[in-house]
Amino acid sequence: MLRDTIIRTAKVTALVVCVAMAMDYIVNILIMKHPAAYSPWATLVISTIIAGPLAYSLNSQKHGLLKLQAELSGTLQAKQLAIEEVERRRAEAEDALVRLRESDRLYRLLADNLTDSINLFSRSGKRLYMSPSIEKLTGFTTEEYMQRPANANVSPENFERIVALVRDLVPGGEPRVFEYESVHKDGSVIWIESTYSRLAGEEGELLVTSRVTTERKKLEIELTNALEAAQTAAAAKSDFLANMTHELRTPLNAIIGFAGVLRGSSTLSERDARHVGLIQDASNTLLTVVNDVLDFSRLEAGGVELDPQPFDPRVMVASCAGLIDGQARAKGLVLQVSAPDDLRVMQADGPRLTQVLLNFLSNAVKFTNSGGVTVNVRQVLDGDQGLLRVEVTDTGIGIAEHQLDGVFDRFSQADAAVSRRFGGTGLGLAISRRIIEQMDGEIGVDSREGEGSRFWFEIRAPLCELAPETLLEEPTLPDPDQAVRLLLVEDNAVNRELVRTLLEPFGIGVDTANDGVAGVEAVRQGQYDLVLMDIQMPGMDGLTATRRIRAMTEGAGSRTPIVAMTANVLPEQVANCLAAGMDDHLGKPINPTKLLEAVARWSGRSHVEAATG
Ligand code: ADP
């Protein structure tokens, strides 16, 4: 910079000196023609002395001015930029304001026109906002509503619940929903569903959205009432079925029992014996129908509880085949069982599986006229579980393809002609399906019309080591040499006679009592080896009588084994018998073999022994 100034100063000084010397020459020599006055050296020195500092000073000033000018233009530029920036920001702010106004308008539009009402409260409970839609919900305007005390719209109990619910809300956590009754401005009752959420953030406001659910609630109440009515009707149906089957069993008991007694008589002519046989078969069929109807209605109501116990599939298959073999032979059919010897014992409801297998087998025999029926059993082990598959294959009439899907439906029979020819209720397979489904198993059929059918089921159940002794137990009958004294407490004269007729040939002395009171008295007075107790009796019933006997303090009567003999066969009814102090349960119609087995098992033991095993 200094160098520039010096150079420029030198240039200007040189120029001034040259001009001064030129002027000196022109004026003194050329114009004045006075050479004596021409003094170039003096002019050089004087002009240098004057022009040098002057040029330097002018140069410096010019330089200062230029600098000032540059600074000034810099400031002006900055100012311009600042103005532009301010302008840009103002435009942005205006834009944001427009957008804010628009979104505010939209929010307001939404809030004002929502069917739900929105409420915002501060953490301290101060109402910050309430959407005008509250009027649509409650009839009160926002102003009216705000003036009402917070608990004016709900019952005190619900208000307490809401307060507790709000207290438990976590900021930013799950909203909670509560439905409550409220009162509309016009006095009518309305149902409101409110959703409460505590907002995340420092403020932690409470957001409440509410909607009217009166119509939905009405529907819900109607549905609940309808459900209750349906449940009551189902319970009434169940009770009716239980009563009806009880009433049916009582006469059936006499028919089946005496037909059995008569059939064993040697004095009947061949024709009469055949007729008695027909009566017995028909009444047994009727008993199956009664049992099926009761069973199905209970399964349909979901009322059957499974009772998984150790059970041996081998024993199940052998005993079912044993039961059906007679029927198969009578039709000239060959019944074969194919089961591996090493089948493991499983923890499952054996009696229910037996019921399914028996149903498959009796159908197979019923619907097969020539050829045979085969039972196949397979067990696949998988750790401590076993998969059991049982198949019953027959060479019978088969089922048409379009009828296959329906055979497991209730009251479904492949076709009317079949049902006329073979009889049946169409309930057996429906019951079987429900049993297997309740065990989470699978059931199915493969069949071709005219070629036979294969019905199968598969269940998965835990394996167990235990040998199911009860299933392997051989039935024992009473020892004729051992005198047994038995008390039968039974109000129905025919049943009393039937039991006597069944037991007396075995040397069993049967005393009878007509009701619970007489039964308790007889036990108090006499020494019995066993009491057979009916349940439904006029006056004192069998359960009360049993409790009275068990409560006796004198004599050995209180320890006499008591076996229920009743048409009350539902599981809870059996459980009631045991809970009252009975030792065993025999269902009616009486199965003579089971009756004799029970007499042999219990006579001579005492109740305490029985209870301990
Ligand atoms: P039911 O045998 O009492 O009529 P099920 O529910 O046991 O009732 O059987 C329903 C229908 O399925 C039967 O009526 C019959 O038409 C058909 N069905 C069942 N098992 C067989 C079979 N092994 N062969 C041919 N049809 C069968």
XYZ file of C-alpha atoms and ligand atoms in Angstrom:
640
model
C 0.000 0.000 0.000
C 2.786 2.441 1.047
C 4.790 1.364 -1.942
C 1.870 2.219 -4.249
C 1.497 5.629 -2.597
C 5.228 6.392 -2.967
C 5.238 5.316 -6.606
C 2.105 7.311 -7.343
C 3.522 10.363 -5.417
C 6.802 10.064 -7.358
C 4.938 9.885 -10.666
C 2.802 12.956 -9.843
C 5.848 14.892 -8.514
C 7.833 14.020 -11.655
C 4.929 15.170 -13.788
C 4.582 18.472 -11.866
C 8.382 19.035 -12.021
C 8.372 18.367 -15.778
C 5.394 20.750 -16.276
C 7.083 23.468 -14.085
C 10.348 23.136 -15.964
C 8.527 23.175 -19.299
C 6.570 26.291 -18.216
C 9.843 27.943 -17.028
C 11.412 27.235 -20.421
C 8.325 28.317 -22.448
C 7.740 31.531 -20.440
C 11.342 32.674 -19.969
C 12.971 31.471 -23.163
C 10.245 31.264 -25.773
C 7.797 33.955 -24.711
C 9.809 36.481 -22.595
C 13.111 35.711 -24.407
C 14.860 36.310 -21.131
C 17.302 33.412 -20.640
C 18.670 34.962 -17.452
C 15.354 34.341 -15.748
C 15.336 30.697 -16.885
C 16.526 28.647 -13.870
C 15.737 24.938 -14.422
C 17.552 23.760 -11.331
C 15.742 26.154 -9.070
C 12.467 25.263 -10.728
C 13.324 21.552 -10.309
C 14.155 21.937 -6.636
C 11.246 24.271 -5.815
C 8.669 22.255 -7.734
C 9.958 19.043 -6.207
C 9.785 20.558 -2.719
C 6.250 21.846 -3.300
C 4.826 19.071 -5.495
C 6.261 16.105 -3.530
C 4.429 16.628 -0.207
C 1.390 17.973 -2.030
C 1.214 14.926 -4.262
C 1.775 12.666 -1.270
C -0.964 14.410 0.695
C -3.389 14.297 -2.242
C -2.573 10.694 -2.849
C -3.107 9.800 0.779
C -6.442 11.603 0.780
C -7.488 9.838 -2.380
C -6.493 6.565 -0.890
C -8.423 7.335 2.315
C -11.428 8.302 0.235
C -11.243 5.106 -1.770
C -11.030 3.083 1.433
C -13.965 4.960 2.843
C -15.861 4.369 -0.360
C -15.110 0.624 -0.191
C -16.199 0.454 3.432
C -19.304 2.377 2.659
C -20.250 0.093 -0.165
C -19.580 -2.968 2.114
C -21.915 -1.538 4.735
C -24.508 -0.813 2.117
C -24.270 -4.361 0.805
C -24.648 -5.813 4.337
C -27.590 -3.572 4.938
C -29.158 -4.747 1.718
C -28.625 -8.346 2.684
C -30.107 -7.730 6.121
C -33.123 -6.096 4.542
C -33.526 -9.066 2.200
C -33.206 -11.462 5.109
C -35.818 -9.568 7.118
C -38.068 -9.553 4.105
C -37.627 -13.293 3.594
C -38.341 -13.998 7.228
C -41.390 -11.797 7.191
C -42.673 -13.652 4.118
C -42.030 -16.944 5.857
C -43.763 -15.806 9.022
C -46.718 -14.616 7.009
C -46.829 -17.933 5.230
C -46.659 -19.817 8.540
C -49.394 -17.613 9.919
C -51.613 -18.387 6.952
C -50.947 -22.078 7.386
C -51.527 -21.819 11.126
C -54.800 -20.036 10.558
C -55.783 -22.699 8.036
C -54.915 -25.587 10.336
C -56.589 -23.794 13.230
C -59.673 -23.408 11.055
C -59.533 -27.083 10.115
C -59.069 -28.177 13.739
C -61.937 -25.999 14.792
C -64.034 -27.313 11.920
C -63.253 -30.847 12.997
C -63.737 -30.177 16.696
C -66.987 -28.343 16.075
C -68.374 -31.001 13.807
C -67.106 -34.105 15.540
C -69.716 -36.457 16.848
C -67.269 -37.331 19.639
C -66.543 -34.674 22.217
C -62.967 -33.735 23.066
C -61.933 -32.397 26.451
C -58.501 -31.302 27.527
C -57.626 -30.779 31.181
C -54.443 -29.460 32.735
C -52.593 -31.700 35.180
C -54.273 -29.804 38.029
C -57.687 -30.619 36.563
C -58.449 -27.219 34.991
C -60.477 -27.561 31.811
C -58.381 -26.217 28.914
C -60.647 -27.074 26.023
C -64.023 -28.587 25.346
C -65.291 -29.201 21.829
C -68.730 -27.790 21.032
C -69.819 -31.305 20.027
C -70.621 -31.877 23.717
C -73.985 -30.361 22.856
C -74.670 -33.173 20.400
C -73.878 -35.693 23.108
C -75.598 -34.209 26.135
C -77.824 -31.400 24.920
C -75.841 -28.895 27.046
C -73.872 -26.144 25.285
C -70.180 -25.875 26.083
C -70.875 -22.930 28.422
C -73.721 -24.740 30.201
C -71.667 -27.874 30.528
C -68.658 -26.055 31.908
C -70.771 -24.488 34.622
C -71.996 -27.869 35.826
C -69.964 -29.548 38.542
C -67.759 -32.362 37.260
C -69.743 -35.032 39.109
C -73.159 -33.792 37.951
C -73.219 -36.071 34.917
C -72.442 -39.438 36.483
C -73.524 -41.459 39.471
C -71.317 -41.101 42.598
C -69.975 -44.683 42.166
C -69.034 -44.123 38.542
C -67.506 -40.758 39.408
C -65.281 -42.483 41.976
C -64.311 -45.092 39.413
C -63.400 -42.409 36.874
C -61.323 -40.527 39.442
C -59.462 -43.728 40.334
C -58.973 -44.583 36.647
C -57.580 -41.108 35.864
C -55.275 -41.306 38.888
C -53.747 -44.505 37.540
C -53.061 -43.140 34.040
C -49.417 -43.111 32.992
C -48.164 -40.185 30.818
C -47.912 -41.424 27.242
C -49.246 -44.815 28.380
C -52.207 -46.894 27.276
C -55.530 -45.021 27.244
C -58.305 -46.417 29.454
C -61.921 -46.743 28.387
C -64.937 -46.464 30.663
C -68.608 -46.671 29.812
C -71.160 -45.121 32.102
C -74.728 -43.909 32.375
C -75.324 -40.197 32.157
C -78.336 -37.890 31.860
C -79.175 -35.870 28.757
C -80.381 -32.251 29.145
C -83.865 -33.497 28.238
C -83.776 -35.853 31.224
C -83.352 -39.096 29.269
C -80.706 -41.616 30.256
C -77.785 -41.875 27.850
C -74.736 -44.130 27.783
C -71.358 -42.506 27.238
C -68.074 -44.190 26.471
C -65.040 -42.079 27.378
C -61.410 -42.730 26.552
C -58.938 -41.214 29.005
C -55.271 -40.650 28.173
C -52.550 -38.756 29.976
C -50.448 -36.982 27.349
C -46.703 -37.444 27.309
C -44.554 -34.381 28.045
C -43.991 -32.058 30.934
C -47.506 -30.648 30.999
C -49.063 -34.095 31.194
C -52.537 -32.921 30.176
C -55.501 -35.242 30.383
C -57.272 -35.868 27.066
C -60.798 -37.245 27.241
C -62.777 -38.201 24.164
C -66.376 -39.204 24.693
C -69.097 -40.640 22.514
C -72.690 -41.673 22.967
C -73.163 -45.438 22.983
C -76.817 -45.569 23.977
C -77.893 -47.492 20.879
C -75.025 -49.948 21.157
C -75.695 -50.373 24.865
C -79.375 -50.964 24.195
C -78.409 -53.653 21.712
C -75.906 -55.106 24.164
C -78.532 -55.209 26.926
C -81.003 -56.793 24.526
C -78.392 -59.364 23.513
C -77.468 -60.080 27.129
C -81.123 -60.527 27.970
C -81.558 -62.753 24.924
C -78.500 -64.751 25.969
C -79.811 -65.079 29.502
C -83.178 -66.145 28.137
C -81.438 -68.650 25.863
C -79.350 -69.925 28.767
C -82.438 -70.232 30.941
C -84.173 -72.041 28.106
C -81.144 -74.295 27.650
C -81.059 -74.978 31.388
C -84.796 -75.682 31.310
C -84.232 -77.997 28.334
C -81.419 -79.697 30.189
C -83.550 -80.093 33.315
C -86.424 -81.328 31.235
C -84.184 -83.859 29.511
C -82.702 -84.998 32.804
C -86.187 -85.412 34.296
C -87.581 -87.024 31.209
C -84.763 -89.507 30.910
C -85.122 -90.223 34.638
C -88.814 -90.914 34.159
C -88.096 -93.059 31.096
C -85.420 -95.041 32.875
C -87.692 -96.042 35.728
C -90.195 -98.051 33.638
C -87.371 -99.209 31.361
C -85.693 -100.604 34.433
C -88.676 -102.864 35.021
C -89.076 -103.809 31.335
C -85.414 -104.645 30.735
C -84.983 -106.258 34.147
C -88.002 -108.527 34.002
C -87.462 -109.357 30.345
C -83.977 -110.515 31.367
C -85.387 -112.545 34.234
C -88.036 -114.086 31.951
C -85.526 -114.837 29.221
C -83.548 -116.918 31.679
C -86.635 -118.921 32.613
C -86.661 -122.559 31.477
C -90.452 -122.801 31.473
C -91.023 -120.558 28.439
C -92.036 -122.013 25.098
C -89.637 -121.305 22.244
C -92.052 -118.761 20.774
C -92.530 -116.933 24.077
C -88.757 -116.911 24.666
C -88.304 -115.307 21.215
C -90.922 -112.689 22.031
C -89.267 -111.933 25.362
C -85.962 -111.644 23.524
C -87.537 -109.119 21.152
C -88.909 -107.125 24.092
C -85.474 -107.072 25.678
C -83.707 -106.025 22.450
C -86.272 -103.300 21.772
C -86.074 -101.939 25.294
C -82.274 -101.973 25.152
C -82.489 -99.972 21.921
C -84.865 -97.567 23.620
C -82.376 -97.229 26.467
C -79.608 -96.390 23.975
C -81.812 -93.689 22.467
C -82.548 -92.244 25.924
C -78.843 -92.299 26.774
C -77.891 -90.738 23.420
C -80.389 -87.896 23.753
C -79.210 -87.088 27.264
C -75.569 -87.440 26.319
C -75.854 -85.285 23.237
C -77.746 -82.485 24.941
C -75.085 -82.399 27.645
C -72.229 -82.436 25.149
C -73.926 -79.722 23.118
C -74.249 -77.560 26.224
C -70.516 -78.163 26.831
C -71.432 -79.780 30.122
C -69.396 -82.944 29.884
C -66.102 -82.862 31.677
C -63.448 -85.281 30.540
C -61.948 -87.498 33.191
C -58.453 -88.530 32.023
C -57.290 -91.680 33.812
C -54.682 -94.279 32.876
C -56.301 -96.465 30.235
C -55.023 -99.358 28.176
C -56.004 -99.105 24.488
C -55.548 -102.883 24.179
C -58.130 -103.545 26.881
C -60.490 -100.987 25.349
C -60.339 -102.610 21.907
C -60.627 -106.151 23.297
C -63.634 -105.363 25.476
C -65.442 -103.434 22.705
C -64.803 -106.243 20.239
C -66.027 -108.721 22.875
C -69.261 -106.775 23.281
C -69.952 -106.537 19.543
C -68.729 -109.996 18.547
C -72.098 -111.643 19.327
C -73.969 -109.202 17.062
C -71.393 -109.681 14.285
C -71.604 -113.451 14.458
C -75.398 -113.329 14.450
C -75.127 -111.566 11.044
C -72.469 -113.981 9.823
C -69.758 -111.279 9.884
C -66.120 -111.786 10.807
C -64.849 -109.315 13.420
C -61.072 -108.915 13.453
C -58.811 -106.873 15.673
C -55.349 -105.797 14.620
C -53.454 -104.149 17.454
C -49.737 -104.297 18.307
C -48.857 -106.089 21.559
C -46.740 -103.245 22.876
C -49.449 -100.573 23.062
C -48.656 -98.241 25.952
C -51.088 -97.130 28.635
C -52.242 -93.541 28.112
C -53.760 -90.838 30.267
C -57.140 -90.214 28.638
C -60.850 -90.573 29.245
C -61.083 -94.308 28.481
C -64.865 -94.667 28.940
C -65.516 -91.837 26.475
C -63.135 -93.354 23.886
C -64.812 -96.708 24.452
C -68.147 -95.028 23.718
C -66.796 -93.715 20.376
C -65.285 -97.056 19.390
C -68.466 -98.917 20.345
C -70.462 -96.534 18.218
C -68.159 -97.118 15.220
C -68.352 -100.874 15.756
C -72.097 -101.127 16.216
C -72.632 -98.957 13.119
C -70.172 -101.109 11.146
C -72.073 -104.266 12.090
C -75.439 -102.564 11.567
C -74.580 -101.363 8.050
C -72.725 -104.496 6.867
C -74.555 -107.531 5.570
C -71.670 -109.670 4.384
C -67.922 -109.722 4.760
C -66.432 -108.408 7.923
C -65.424 -105.632 10.255
C -61.802 -104.895 11.211
C -60.475 -102.770 14.044
C -56.967 -101.370 13.501
C -55.056 -99.698 16.299
C -51.822 -97.757 15.923
C -49.823 -95.830 18.451
C -46.995 -93.462 17.576
C -44.772 -92.455 20.494
C -43.477 -88.919 20.672
C -41.487 -88.271 23.868
C -43.875 -88.562 26.769
C -46.880 -88.307 24.450
C -48.592 -90.900 22.334
C -50.711 -90.517 19.215
C -53.415 -93.162 19.176
C -55.260 -93.922 15.935
C -58.173 -96.319 15.901
C -59.866 -97.347 12.640
C -62.976 -99.434 12.107
C -63.253 -100.739 8.542
C -66.284 -102.559 7.201
C -67.398 -104.099 3.923
C -70.909 -102.701 4.281
C -73.232 -100.461 2.294
C -70.864 -97.483 2.371
C -71.897 -93.844 2.179
C -72.493 -91.766 -0.953
C -69.937 -88.999 -1.444
C -72.441 -86.163 -1.086
C -73.616 -87.568 2.235
C -70.143 -88.044 3.720
C -69.798 -84.505 5.082
C -73.030 -84.638 7.028
C -72.723 -87.940 8.855
C -71.143 -86.314 11.921
C -73.945 -83.771 12.198
C -76.674 -84.317 14.756
C -79.778 -86.219 13.750
C -78.079 -86.900 10.454
C -78.653 -90.185 8.756
C -77.234 -90.772 5.324
C -80.744 -91.060 3.909
C -84.282 -91.725 4.969
C -84.349 -95.183 3.400
C -81.299 -96.160 5.459
C -82.887 -94.887 8.637
C -86.101 -96.805 7.928
C -84.156 -99.954 7.232
C -81.636 -99.777 10.020
C -83.232 -97.551 12.661
C -81.107 -95.296 14.904
C -81.296 -91.693 16.027
C -78.490 -90.150 13.993
C -76.888 -88.955 17.235
C -74.122 -91.534 17.746
C -71.572 -89.971 15.376
C -72.467 -86.428 16.466
C -71.747 -87.471 20.058
C -68.523 -89.187 18.959
C -67.367 -86.076 17.140
C -67.998 -83.867 20.159
C -66.136 -86.252 22.442
C -63.087 -86.425 20.173
C -63.129 -82.663 19.570
C -63.273 -82.096 23.308
C -60.087 -84.165 23.515
C -58.528 -81.949 20.774
C -58.388 -85.020 18.549
C -59.562 -85.716 15.025
C -62.353 -87.891 13.727
C -63.239 -88.813 10.166
C -64.552 -91.251 7.618
C -63.504 -92.569 4.211
C -66.223 -94.396 2.363
C -67.513 -95.425 -1.043
C -71.092 -96.311 -1.667
C -71.475 -100.068 -1.957
C -67.864 -100.757 -0.997
C -67.721 -100.143 2.722
C -66.495 -97.500 5.117
C -63.566 -96.693 7.350
C -64.357 -94.603 10.430
C -61.356 -93.396 12.427
C -60.277 -91.182 15.283
C -56.918 -89.920 16.492
C -56.072 -88.510 19.890
C -52.857 -87.300 21.440
C -52.430 -88.039 25.145
C -49.646 -88.408 27.712
C -48.185 -91.878 28.132
C -48.137 -93.385 31.615
C -46.324 -96.242 33.280
C -49.189 -97.234 35.545
C -51.074 -100.433 34.750
C -54.764 -99.497 34.859
C -55.744 -102.247 37.271
C -59.408 -101.368 37.343
C -59.713 -102.018 33.615
C -58.057 -105.401 33.866
C -60.074 -106.454 36.876
C -62.172 -109.559 36.274
C -65.799 -109.178 37.337
C -66.574 -111.059 40.540
C -69.982 -112.379 41.449
C -71.284 -112.998 44.984
C -70.225 -116.221 46.643
C -73.446 -118.300 46.991
C -72.074 -119.968 50.152
C -71.768 -116.659 51.936
C -75.075 -115.339 53.292
C -75.571 -111.680 52.440
C -78.227 -109.452 54.067
C -79.149 -106.541 51.926
C -81.473 -103.584 52.510
C -83.136 -102.084 49.457
C -84.517 -98.562 50.007
C -86.799 -97.966 47.005
C -90.226 -96.364 46.667
C -91.183 -98.095 43.414
C -92.803 -101.509 44.098
C -91.913 -102.896 40.658
C -88.251 -102.053 41.157
C -88.300 -103.630 44.608
C -89.680 -106.812 43.121
C -87.163 -106.744 40.273
C -84.133 -106.462 42.576
C -85.486 -109.256 44.727
C -86.053 -111.441 41.678
C -82.515 -110.746 40.426
C -80.742 -111.321 43.744
C -82.653 -114.068 45.494
C -81.414 -116.866 43.165
C -77.941 -116.011 44.530
C -79.061 -116.593 48.126
C -79.102 -112.890 48.906
C -81.743 -111.928 51.484
C -83.356 -108.656 50.460
C -85.221 -106.500 53.040
C -86.983 -103.468 51.662
C -87.865 -99.987 52.890
C -90.239 -97.728 50.959
C -88.602 -94.373 51.637
C -85.630 -92.666 53.282
C -87.173 -92.474 56.747
C -87.963 -96.203 56.776
C -84.497 -96.913 55.357
C -82.706 -95.029 58.157
C -84.853 -96.796 60.732
C -84.152 -100.222 59.189
C -80.386 -99.596 59.286
C -80.686 -98.495 62.936
C -82.565 -101.688 63.833
C -80.914 -104.357 61.723
C -77.479 -105.568 60.706
C -76.966 -105.275 56.964
C -74.031 -106.139 54.768
C -75.073 -103.591 52.168
C -77.707 -100.924 51.495
C -78.991 -100.241 47.973
C -80.407 -96.706 48.034
C -82.715 -95.037 45.541
C -82.318 -91.228 45.370
C -85.635 -89.698 44.335
C -88.209 -90.815 46.894
C -91.175 -89.044 48.429
C -90.592 -87.853 51.987
C -86.915 -88.284 52.711
C -84.700 -88.719 49.635
C -81.749 -91.100 49.374
C -79.082 -88.425 49.855
C -80.604 -87.216 53.147
C -81.125 -90.787 54.330
C -77.462 -91.575 53.604
C -76.303 -88.512 55.547
C -78.516 -89.593 58.496
C -77.061 -93.100 58.420
C -73.486 -91.781 58.292
C -74.277 -89.483 61.247
C -75.555 -92.335 63.473
C -73.622 -92.648 66.694
C -74.993 -95.966 67.982
C -74.376 -99.405 66.491
C -72.397 -100.335 63.393
C -75.102 -99.044 61.012
C -73.194 -95.853 60.191
C -70.432 -97.914 58.566
C -72.660 -100.037 56.338
C -71.648 -99.669 52.669
C -74.307 -97.798 50.706
C -74.615 -98.082 46.929
C -76.833 -95.645 45.079
C -79.239 -97.344 42.693
C -80.841 -94.581 40.721
C -81.888 -93.242 37.371
C -79.921 -90.078 38.224
C -76.875 -90.807 36.133
C -75.379 -87.400 35.370
C -71.782 -87.007 36.575
C -72.710 -84.282 39.073
C -75.514 -86.488 40.400
C -73.043 -89.358 40.890
C -70.671 -86.932 42.635
C -73.520 -85.823 44.937
C -74.099 -89.450 45.948
C -70.443 -89.925 46.871
C -70.374 -86.586 48.688
C -73.404 -87.616 50.769
C -71.450 -90.640 52.030
C -72.328 -93.355 49.531
C -69.674 -95.783 48.384
C -70.718 -96.557 44.830
C -73.298 -95.784 42.166
C -75.408 -98.064 39.964
C -77.442 -96.500 37.184
C -80.942 -97.570 36.251
C -82.026 -99.474 34.268
C -80.292 -102.043 36.384
C -77.697 -104.139 34.635
C -77.985 -107.516 36.465
C -74.258 -108.270 36.102
C -73.261 -104.868 37.454
C -75.706 -105.271 40.329
C -74.237 -108.638 41.263
C -70.699 -107.283 40.941
C -71.545 -104.381 43.254
C -73.093 -106.711 45.805
C -70.013 -108.957 45.699
C -67.663 -105.960 45.940
C -69.326 -104.157 48.827
C -71.003 -106.708 51.059
C -68.865 -107.566 54.049
C -66.821 -104.371 53.816
C -67.427 -101.287 55.856
C -67.823 -97.703 54.746
C -64.524 -96.652 56.347
C -62.666 -99.489 54.613
C -64.294 -98.474 51.393
C -63.251 -94.870 51.751
C -59.636 -95.812 52.316
C -59.656 -98.167 49.408
P -77.465 -93.834 13.840
O -76.580 -94.964 13.480
O -78.051 -93.959 15.198
O -78.448 -93.476 12.796
P -75.025 -92.326 13.743
O -74.782 -90.917 14.081
O -74.236 -93.345 14.451
O -76.554 -92.538 13.957
O -74.816 -92.496 12.182
C -75.328 -91.515 11.312
C -75.517 -92.061 9.917
O -74.238 -92.303 9.320
C -76.201 -93.401 9.879
O -77.603 -93.252 9.930
C -75.724 -93.953 8.550
O -76.500 -93.410 7.503
C -74.323 -93.420 8.437
N -73.330 -94.445 8.880
C -72.704 -94.486 10.069
N -71.840 -95.531 10.110
C -71.919 -96.153 8.910
C -71.265 -97.284 8.329
N -70.342 -97.999 8.983
N -71.622 -97.632 7.067
C -72.544 -96.911 6.389
N -73.184 -95.843 6.881
C -72.884 -95.453 8.130
